[in-house]
C-alpha cells in the first residue's frame, strides 16, 4: 500500500516539531509516531497531552521537545482540557480577543489515558461535538508506570499486572475496540494508523485535522521495552501487526468503513507474536485461538468496509 | 542556553513553571545512551530518505552532498535506520568505550 | 448606580458573572449549586452573556475544561458544591499549581456518606491546602461583590491564581435578598480585560505542565507558596479600590463589637449573620461579647487574626466541619497555631456545629458562648465539643 516515493524528504516537512533531545527509550515506536503525527499537524495547532510516556519523555523541566503550544495537566482529562481550549478559542476570536487564526486543537493520550481512565472525558468531548482531533498512541499497556495491563492489552500478553504463570496465560480479556467506541459516537472521522506506514498515518492526521467536529485516530505504537522485542524491529513489528490482520488499517467516515489496505492473504499471527517476549509463554492452543479470532474479526471488518482509493494515493 | 535544572532557583522559574523556550530539549544530549552507532556507506546510498523518516529521534539529516547521516549528538543507536534501509547502506557498529 | 433588586442569590451570581463578561463557563450541576449554572446557561442561550457554556459530563471535566480555557487567556468561571468539589479535587490542585486564573463559587455542602445535600464546610476543608485563594461570604451582596473582586484578583499580573468564593449552600445560595448591582460601565472600569501573559498561542509557543524531577520540584512549590502569600496585599488593595468605587468595603478579618469584648466568637460564612444578632442580644443583657468574622480563608490572614483577638480573654471558634480523629474544628486549628507564639493571647475554645444543614439559632449561639466561657474557666478533657447533637 505504501508506495515509497523515492525522494521522501521532498514530501515530508523537514521541521522537527517534536524536537530531538526527548528521553524516550531506544527505538521507541511511540516517539516515532508522535514525531510523524506532528509533522502532519504542522505549526498551527495547540496540543493537550495526557500523562504517560510521551509526556514524561518530552517535558522534563526546564526542557521541552515541543515547538508548538502544548499543555499537560493530568492523566484522564485530556479530552476535557481540549474541550476547554477549543471552546475558548472559538468564543475569543468571535469576541475579537484573539486573532481569527484557524488554530486547531489536538489531544494526545496513551491507550490507558484513552480507553481506560480517560474514556469518560473523551466520550463527553466527542458527544458534545468539539472541533478537535484526538490521537490515541496505543502501545498496549501502561508503559510509563512499568508495563501494567490496560484494556487495550492483547489477549495472552504478559504484563506486570497480567503476568503469565501456572494459573494464567497473561491477559485474559480481548483488546477493547476503542475505534468502534469512537464510531458509536457518530463522529465524522475515525481511523487507525501505524508509523510503519508513515504516509498513510500522515494523510489520516491531515484528514482528521481538516474534519470539522471531533476526529479520532488510533495509532498502534510499538514499544520495544514493554513488548520485549529488539528495538531495531520497531518499524517491522508495526508492519507485521498490519500484515497479520491483528491491527488492520482503516478509516470510518461518517459511519462508512474504508479499508486502507486489503490483504486477503493474511500472514500467520505467529510471524508477529514469536518476535515478542510478551507472547513467548503462550501454548499452541492459545495461539490458535488468537489466530481464529483475528481471522473472524478481519472478515467482519471486510464485510463492513470498502477498499478506498484516495486520489492522492 | 537554558540554565541547568540543578542551578535554577525558584526565582528562575516562570509563573506556573511554564517553559517559554520552544524545543529547548534539543540542548539535551541523548547520544550518550548509545551502545551502537550507525555507519553510512554513501556508495550504496540512493538518498531516498527512508532512514530519516523512520528515525524516532528525528536526528538523521542530509549532508552537503545530499547523503543522509545521523547526528550523533542525539542518535540512541536503535538500529531502525539500518534495518529499514533498502540498499543496506547503513551498518551498526559497537561503540568503543 | 441602580436600585436594589430582590433576587435569589444563585441567580445574582450568574448576573455578576455576566457583568464580569466571562468568556467560558464549564460546569456540572449539583445541589445546591444548580441555580447558578442554570441561570448562566440561560444567559448564554439568550445572548445576554457572550460566552461559551460547556455542559461537561462531570465536575472533573468541568475543572479540566476550565484549565484549558484559562490557558488560552479566556476569562473563566465555574461553580460546584460538595461531591462535585470532591470529584474535581485532583484538577483543582493543578489549577493553582499551574497558576491559571479563574473563579469558582462553591455553594458549601456536606459530604457523603450519608448523603446530604445541605450545607456545611466539609467540602471546603478538603480543598483547604490546594493553593487557591479562598474568600467567604455572608450574604448575597457580598457574594456578588466578591465574584467581581475575585476575577480582578485572580487575573492580576502579580497574582495569577484561581479564586474560590464560598457561600453556604441553601442558607445563602437559595435566599432571596435585596442586592445592588453596579452598572456595566462601572464594572468595566473596575475590572480590566484579562491579560494572561503566557496564553497557548501559536505565535509564541509555550509548554505548560512540564514534569518536575526531584531536583526542581521543591523550587516550583516554593515559588507557588511565595506567590499566594504575596497575593494578600493585592487582595486588600482590590477590596479597598472596590470600596472606593462602590462604597462597600471588605477585609480579611472583620469585627463586630469586637474591640472591647472580653469574650469573642469567631465564625466563617453565613452563620455570622445570626451570630451578629445573638451578639446584639447578649450585649443588651450586658455581656461583654463580640464577633470576629473570617473572610479570607486562604491565604490565611495571620497578622489580622492576631490583632483582632489579642485583647480578648476567651475566643470561641465555631466550625462547620470536622477533622475526624484530629483537633476538632479546622478553622480553630488555624487560629490556635496563629496564636501559639503570642505572649498575650485569649484562651481558645473549639465548637463544631451546624453540620449537614443543621441551623444554629440565636439561642444556640448564646448557649455556645456560655458553655465556651465555662470551658475557658474550668478546662475540658476534650479537644472540642460538638454543639447541638442529641446524646
Ligand atoms: C489518576 C492517576 N492514576 C494513575 C496515574 C499513574 N499513571 C501515570 S501514566 C500511567 C499509564 C499511562 O499509560 P498509557 O496511557 O497507556 O500511556 P503510555 O505511558 O503507555 O504511553 C499511569 C497508570 C496517574 N498519573 N494519575
Ligand atoms: S516504555 Fe515503550 S512507549 Fe514508553 S518510552 Fe519506552 S519504548 Fe517508548
Ligand atoms: S535509507 Fe539507505 S539509501 Fe535511503 S537515504 Fe537512508 S541510507 Fe540512503
Ligand atoms: S540508530 Fe536509531 S536513533 Fe540512530 S540514527 Fe538510526 S534510527 Fe536514528
Ligand atoms: Mg500505553
mmCIF file of C-alpha atoms in Angstrom, chain C residues 75-327:
data_model
loop_
_atom_site.group_PDB
_atom_site.id
_atom_site.type_symbol
_atom_site.label_atom_id
_atom_site.label_comp_id
_atom_site.label_asym_id
_atom_site.label_seq_id
_atom_site.Cartn_x
_atom_site.Cartn_y
_atom_site.Cartn_z
ATOM 1 C CA UNK C 75 -11.994 34.700 31.497
ATOM 2 C CA UNK C 76 -13.289 31.536 33.094
ATOM 3 C CA UNK C 77 -15.982 30.720 35.631
ATOM 4 C CA UNK C 78 -17.370 27.580 37.199
ATOM 5 C CA UNK C 79 -19.391 26.611 40.248
ATOM 6 C CA UNK C 80 -19.808 23.472 42.274
ATOM 7 C CA UNK C 81 -20.543 22.052 45.729
ATOM 8 C CA UNK C 82 -19.888 19.064 47.987
ATOM 9 C CA UNK C 83 -19.376 15.873 45.997
ATOM 10 C CA UNK C 84 -18.661 17.917 42.881
ATOM 11 C CA UNK C 85 -15.747 19.629 44.559
ATOM 12 C CA UNK C 86 -14.508 16.249 45.779
ATOM 13 C CA UNK C 87 -14.641 14.800 42.272
ATOM 14 C CA UNK C 88 -12.731 17.743 40.817
ATOM 15 C CA UNK C 89 -10.215 17.748 43.640
ATOM 16 C CA UNK C 90 -7.316 16.436 41.599
ATOM 17 C CA UNK C 91 -7.840 19.103 38.966
ATOM 18 C CA UNK C 92 -8.384 21.902 41.473
ATOM 19 C CA UNK C 93 -4.847 21.346 42.716
ATOM 20 C CA UNK C 94 -3.497 21.606 39.184
ATOM 21 C CA UNK C 95 -5.252 24.922 38.501
ATOM 22 C CA UNK C 96 -3.401 26.679 41.306
ATOM 23 C CA UNK C 97 -0.096 24.918 40.712
ATOM 24 C CA UNK C 98 -0.143 25.936 37.054
ATOM 25 C CA UNK C 99 -1.260 29.420 38.149
ATOM 26 C CA UNK C 100 -4.245 29.535 35.849
ATOM 27 C CA UNK C 101 -6.615 32.320 36.903
ATOM 28 C CA UNK C 102 -10.325 31.517 37.148
ATOM 29 C CA UNK C 103 -13.211 32.000 39.558
ATOM 30 C CA UNK C 104 -15.313 29.284 41.169
ATOM 31 C CA UNK C 105 -18.213 29.747 43.532
ATOM 32 C CA UNK C 106 -18.750 26.879 45.944
ATOM 33 C CA UNK C 107 -22.222 26.507 47.458
ATOM 34 C CA UNK C 108 -20.825 24.757 50.515
ATOM 35 C CA UNK C 109 -22.313 21.352 51.116
ATOM 36 C CA UNK C 110 -21.827 18.408 53.478
ATOM 37 C CA UNK C 111 -20.080 15.285 52.208
ATOM 38 C CA UNK C 112 -21.423 11.753 51.759
ATOM 39 C CA UNK C 113 -21.936 9.357 53.458
ATOM 40 C CA UNK C 114 -24.694 9.538 54.471
ATOM 41 C CA UNK C 115 -25.772 11.588 51.524
ATOM 42 C CA UNK C 116 -26.687 15.132 52.444
ATOM 43 C CA UNK C 117 -27.383 17.926 50.000
ATOM 44 C CA UNK C 118 -27.404 20.500 52.802
ATOM 45 C CA UNK C 119 -24.791 22.939 53.887
ATOM 46 C CA UNK C 120 -21.653 22.788 55.969
ATOM 47 C CA UNK C 121 -17.950 23.354 55.370
ATOM 48 C CA UNK C 122 -16.728 19.780 54.892
ATOM 49 C CA UNK C 123 -16.192 20.341 51.177
ATOM 50 C CA UNK C 124 -14.175 23.495 51.845
ATOM 51 C CA UNK C 125 -11.868 21.749 54.262
ATOM 52 C CA UNK C 126 -10.996 19.023 51.790
ATOM 53 C CA UNK C 127 -9.579 21.700 49.478
ATOM 54 C CA UNK C 128 -8.011 23.749 52.232
ATOM 55 C CA UNK C 129 -4.440 23.171 51.095
ATOM 56 C CA UNK C 130 -4.824 23.165 47.326
ATOM 57 C CA UNK C 131 -3.359 26.615 46.833
ATOM 58 C CA UNK C 132 -6.431 28.582 45.758
ATOM 59 C CA UNK C 133 -7.290 31.964 47.171
ATOM 60 C CA UNK C 134 -10.494 31.384 49.184
ATOM 61 C CA UNK C 135 -12.986 34.040 50.241
ATOM 62 C CA UNK C 136 -16.036 33.536 52.455
ATOM 63 C CA UNK C 137 -19.244 35.495 52.102
ATOM 64 C CA UNK C 138 -22.174 36.090 54.413
ATOM 65 C CA UNK C 139 -24.965 37.482 52.252
ATOM 66 C CA UNK C 140 -25.962 37.931 48.638
ATOM 67 C CA UNK C 141 -24.440 41.363 48.252
ATOM 68 C CA UNK C 142 -21.109 40.080 49.487
ATOM 69 C CA UNK C 143 -21.195 37.211 47.012
ATOM 70 C CA UNK C 144 -21.882 39.488 44.054
ATOM 71 C CA UNK C 145 -19.225 41.982 45.122
ATOM 72 C CA UNK C 146 -16.663 39.281 45.764
ATOM 73 C CA UNK C 147 -17.273 37.456 42.498
ATOM 74 C CA UNK C 148 -16.361 40.719 40.758
ATOM 75 C CA UNK C 149 -13.335 41.208 43.005
ATOM 76 C CA UNK C 150 -12.324 37.570 42.534
ATOM 77 C CA UNK C 151 -11.897 37.991 38.776
ATOM 78 C CA UNK C 152 -9.748 41.045 39.301
ATOM 79 C CA UNK C 153 -7.612 39.379 41.955
ATOM 80 C CA UNK C 154 -7.217 36.127 40.010
ATOM 81 C CA UNK C 155 -6.134 37.839 36.819
ATOM 82 C CA UNK C 156 -3.861 40.436 38.441
ATOM 83 C CA UNK C 157 -0.380 40.041 36.938
ATOM 84 C CA UNK C 158 1.068 39.964 40.457
ATOM 85 C CA UNK C 159 -1.219 37.089 41.459
ATOM 86 C CA UNK C 160 -2.385 34.789 38.616
ATOM 87 C CA UNK C 161 -4.161 32.308 40.854
ATOM 88 C CA UNK C 162 -7.614 30.755 40.855
ATOM 89 C CA UNK C 163 -10.075 32.104 43.427
ATOM 90 C CA UNK C 164 -12.898 30.331 45.232
ATOM 91 C CA UNK C 165 -15.805 32.332 46.557
ATOM 92 C CA UNK C 166 -17.627 30.346 49.219
ATOM 93 C CA UNK C 167 -21.268 30.743 50.091
ATOM 94 C CA UNK C 168 -23.275 28.474 52.329
ATOM 95 C CA UNK C 169 -25.455 26.029 50.430
ATOM 96 C CA UNK C 170 -29.211 26.764 50.821
ATOM 97 C CA UNK C 171 -28.612 29.071 53.815
ATOM 98 C CA UNK C 172 -27.313 31.594 51.340
ATOM 99 C CA UNK C 173 -27.473 30.148 47.828
ATOM 100 C CA UNK C 174 -31.266 29.843 47.853
ATOM 101 C CA UNK C 175 -32.153 33.043 49.745
ATOM 102 C CA UNK C 176 -33.959 35.869 48.052
ATOM 103 C CA UNK C 177 -32.177 39.034 49.043
ATOM 104 C CA UNK C 178 -32.107 42.680 48.075
ATOM 105 C CA UNK C 179 -28.946 43.186 46.029
ATOM 106 C CA UNK C 180 -27.411 46.250 44.462
ATOM 107 C CA UNK C 181 -25.898 45.623 41.036
ATOM 108 C CA UNK C 182 -23.287 48.010 39.707
ATOM 109 C CA UNK C 183 -23.747 49.364 36.182
ATOM 110 C CA UNK C 184 -21.887 47.584 33.380
ATOM 111 C CA UNK C 185 -19.722 50.635 32.721
ATOM 112 C CA UNK C 186 -18.693 50.782 36.372
ATOM 113 C CA UNK C 187 -17.752 47.107 36.327
ATOM 114 C CA UNK C 188 -15.794 47.581 33.113
ATOM 115 C CA UNK C 189 -13.842 50.363 34.776
ATOM 116 C CA UNK C 190 -13.151 48.264 37.859
ATOM 117 C CA UNK C 191 -12.361 45.010 36.043
ATOM 118 C CA UNK C 192 -9.942 45.356 33.119
ATOM 119 C CA UNK C 193 -9.814 42.646 30.434
ATOM 120 C CA UNK C 194 -7.862 39.516 31.270
ATOM 121 C CA UNK C 195 -4.255 39.867 30.113
ATOM 122 C CA UNK C 196 -2.892 36.432 30.928
ATOM 123 C CA UNK C 197 0.801 36.725 29.981
ATOM 124 C CA UNK C 198 1.536 33.252 28.529
ATOM 125 C CA UNK C 199 -1.551 32.066 26.659
ATOM 126 C CA UNK C 200 -1.459 28.975 24.456
ATOM 127 C CA UNK C 201 -0.788 30.716 21.184
ATOM 128 C CA UNK C 202 0.947 29.508 18.053
ATOM 129 C CA UNK C 203 2.607 32.902 17.671
ATOM 130 C CA UNK C 204 4.555 32.276 20.890
ATOM 131 C CA UNK C 205 4.557 28.583 21.797
ATOM 132 C CA UNK C 206 4.813 27.684 25.468
ATOM 133 C CA UNK C 207 4.983 24.351 27.265
ATOM 134 C CA UNK C 208 2.609 24.194 30.222
ATOM 135 C CA UNK C 209 2.515 21.484 32.843
ATOM 136 C CA UNK C 210 6.034 20.160 32.364
ATOM 137 C CA UNK C 211 7.184 17.355 34.585
ATOM 138 C CA UNK C 212 9.454 18.034 37.569
ATOM 139 C CA UNK C 213 12.122 15.632 38.825
ATOM 140 C CA UNK C 214 13.199 15.930 42.492
ATOM 141 C CA UNK C 215 15.969 18.330 41.552
ATOM 142 C CA UNK C 216 13.416 21.042 40.724
ATOM 143 C CA UNK C 217 10.008 20.143 42.249
ATOM 144 C CA UNK C 218 10.715 21.946 45.548
ATOM 145 C CA UNK C 219 11.628 25.108 43.673
ATOM 146 C CA UNK C 220 8.279 25.074 41.856
ATOM 147 C CA UNK C 221 6.444 24.728 45.167
ATOM 148 C CA UNK C 222 8.417 27.477 46.866
ATOM 149 C CA UNK C 223 7.570 29.824 44.001
ATOM 150 C CA UNK C 224 3.894 28.956 44.412
ATOM 151 C CA UNK C 225 3.916 29.492 48.168
ATOM 152 C CA UNK C 226 5.669 32.850 47.924
ATOM 153 C CA UNK C 227 3.140 33.858 45.315
ATOM 154 C CA UNK C 228 -0.012 33.051 47.276
ATOM 155 C CA UNK C 229 1.313 34.747 50.401
ATOM 156 C CA UNK C 230 2.130 37.861 48.431
ATOM 157 C CA UNK C 231 -1.369 37.854 46.983
ATOM 158 C CA UNK C 232 -2.815 39.058 50.284
ATOM 159 C CA UNK C 233 -1.590 42.572 49.627
ATOM 160 C CA UNK C 234 -3.252 42.599 46.214
ATOM 161 C CA UNK C 235 -6.474 41.217 47.679
ATOM 162 C CA UNK C 236 -6.573 44.008 50.256
ATOM 163 C CA UNK C 237 -5.774 46.602 47.607
ATOM 164 C CA UNK C 238 -8.572 45.233 45.413
ATOM 165 C CA UNK C 239 -11.093 45.379 48.261
ATOM 166 C CA UNK C 240 -10.049 48.948 49.066
ATOM 167 C CA UNK C 241 -10.493 50.048 45.472
ATOM 168 C CA UNK C 242 -13.789 48.206 45.244
ATOM 169 C CA UNK C 243 -14.913 50.097 48.348
ATOM 170 C CA UNK C 244 -13.794 53.415 46.888
ATOM 171 C CA UNK C 245 -15.730 52.674 43.695
ATOM 172 C CA UNK C 246 -18.871 51.115 45.131
ATOM 173 C CA UNK C 247 -18.971 52.104 48.786
ATOM 174 C CA UNK C 248 -18.779 48.635 50.253
ATOM 175 C CA UNK C 249 -15.507 47.701 51.926
ATOM 176 C CA UNK C 250 -14.166 44.250 52.747
ATOM 177 C CA UNK C 251 -11.170 42.993 54.688
ATOM 178 C CA UNK C 252 -9.570 39.651 55.587
ATOM 179 C CA UNK C 253 -10.939 39.727 59.133
ATOM 180 C CA UNK C 254 -13.956 41.755 60.105
ATOM 181 C CA UNK C 255 -15.101 42.528 63.618
ATOM 182 C CA UNK C 256 -18.490 43.156 65.131
ATOM 183 C CA UNK C 257 -18.352 44.780 68.583
ATOM 184 C CA UNK C 258 -15.039 43.027 68.889
ATOM 185 C CA UNK C 259 -12.679 45.784 70.041
ATOM 186 C CA UNK C 260 -13.686 45.958 73.653
ATOM 187 C CA UNK C 261 -15.193 42.476 74.121
ATOM 188 C CA UNK C 262 -13.942 40.138 76.833
ATOM 189 C CA UNK C 263 -15.370 37.126 75.010
ATOM 190 C CA UNK C 264 -15.152 36.727 71.254
ATOM 191 C CA UNK C 265 -16.966 34.385 68.914
ATOM 192 C CA UNK C 266 -15.297 33.530 65.607
ATOM 193 C CA UNK C 267 -17.308 32.330 62.601
ATOM 194 C CA UNK C 268 -16.926 31.951 58.862
ATOM 195 C CA UNK C 269 -19.735 32.210 56.306
ATOM 196 C CA UNK C 270 -23.439 32.991 56.596
ATOM 197 C CA UNK C 271 -23.726 31.929 60.236
ATOM 198 C CA UNK C 272 -22.048 35.200 61.041
ATOM 199 C CA UNK C 273 -25.349 36.958 60.342
ATOM 200 C CA UNK C 274 -27.178 35.018 63.068
ATOM 201 C CA UNK C 275 -24.164 35.340 65.332
ATOM 202 C CA UNK C 276 -24.280 39.132 64.998
ATOM 203 C CA UNK C 277 -27.913 39.215 66.083
ATOM 204 C CA UNK C 278 -27.027 36.955 69.004
ATOM 205 C CA UNK C 279 -24.216 39.339 69.961
ATOM 206 C CA UNK C 280 -26.704 42.258 69.942
ATOM 207 C CA UNK C 281 -28.970 40.335 72.286
ATOM 208 C CA UNK C 282 -26.201 39.370 74.668
ATOM 209 C CA UNK C 283 -24.850 42.921 74.651
ATOM 210 C CA UNK C 284 -28.333 44.141 75.566
ATOM 211 C CA UNK C 285 -28.089 41.777 78.516
ATOM 212 C CA UNK C 286 -24.867 43.494 79.481
ATOM 213 C CA UNK C 287 -22.454 40.770 78.416
ATOM 214 C CA UNK C 288 -19.067 41.775 77.032
ATOM 215 C CA UNK C 289 -19.173 39.726 73.844
ATOM 216 C CA UNK C 290 -18.191 40.416 70.260
ATOM 217 C CA UNK C 291 -17.736 38.637 66.957
ATOM 218 C CA UNK C 292 -14.813 38.104 64.619
ATOM 219 C CA UNK C 293 -15.685 37.042 61.064
ATOM 220 C CA UNK C 294 -13.041 35.386 58.981
ATOM 221 C CA UNK C 295 -13.473 36.380 55.350
ATOM 222 C CA UNK C 296 -10.141 35.415 53.817
ATOM 223 C CA UNK C 297 -9.561 31.725 54.404
ATOM 224 C CA UNK C 298 -6.551 31.412 52.080
ATOM 225 C CA UNK C 299 -4.034 32.951 52.240
ATOM 226 C CA UNK C 300 -4.711 32.798 55.973
ATOM 227 C CA UNK C 301 -4.503 36.301 57.481
ATOM 228 C CA UNK C 302 -2.290 35.521 60.470
ATOM 229 C CA UNK C 303 -1.461 39.096 61.458
ATOM 230 C CA UNK C 304 -5.039 40.311 61.157
ATOM 231 C CA UNK C 305 -6.340 37.456 63.295
ATOM 232 C CA UNK C 306 -3.732 38.108 65.991
ATOM 233 C CA UNK C 307 -4.621 41.771 66.053
ATOM 234 C CA UNK C 308 -8.356 41.103 66.109
ATOM 235 C CA UNK C 309 -8.362 38.805 69.135
ATOM 236 C CA UNK C 310 -5.367 39.776 71.241
ATOM 237 C CA UNK C 311 -7.285 41.875 73.799
ATOM 238 C CA UNK C 312 -9.942 39.228 74.467
ATOM 239 C CA UNK C 313 -9.833 36.730 77.333
ATOM 240 C CA UNK C 314 -11.796 33.987 75.632
ATOM 241 C CA UNK C 315 -12.076 33.140 71.954
ATOM 242 C CA UNK C 316 -14.786 30.687 70.915
ATOM 243 C CA UNK C 317 -14.408 29.305 67.400
ATOM 244 C CA UNK C 318 -17.453 27.749 65.764
ATOM 245 C CA UNK C 319 -16.560 25.391 62.922
ATOM 246 C CA UNK C 320 -18.938 23.754 60.464
ATOM 247 C CA UNK C 321 -16.676 20.817 59.653
ATOM 248 C CA UNK C 322 -14.912 18.025 61.472
ATOM 249 C CA UNK C 323 -11.385 16.759 61.225
ATOM 250 C CA UNK C 324 -12.024 13.170 62.247
ATOM 251 C CA UNK C 325 -9.694 11.999 64.973
ATOM 252 C CA UNK C 326 -7.933 15.333 64.727
ATOM 253 C CA UNK C 327 -8.034 18.605 66.581
#
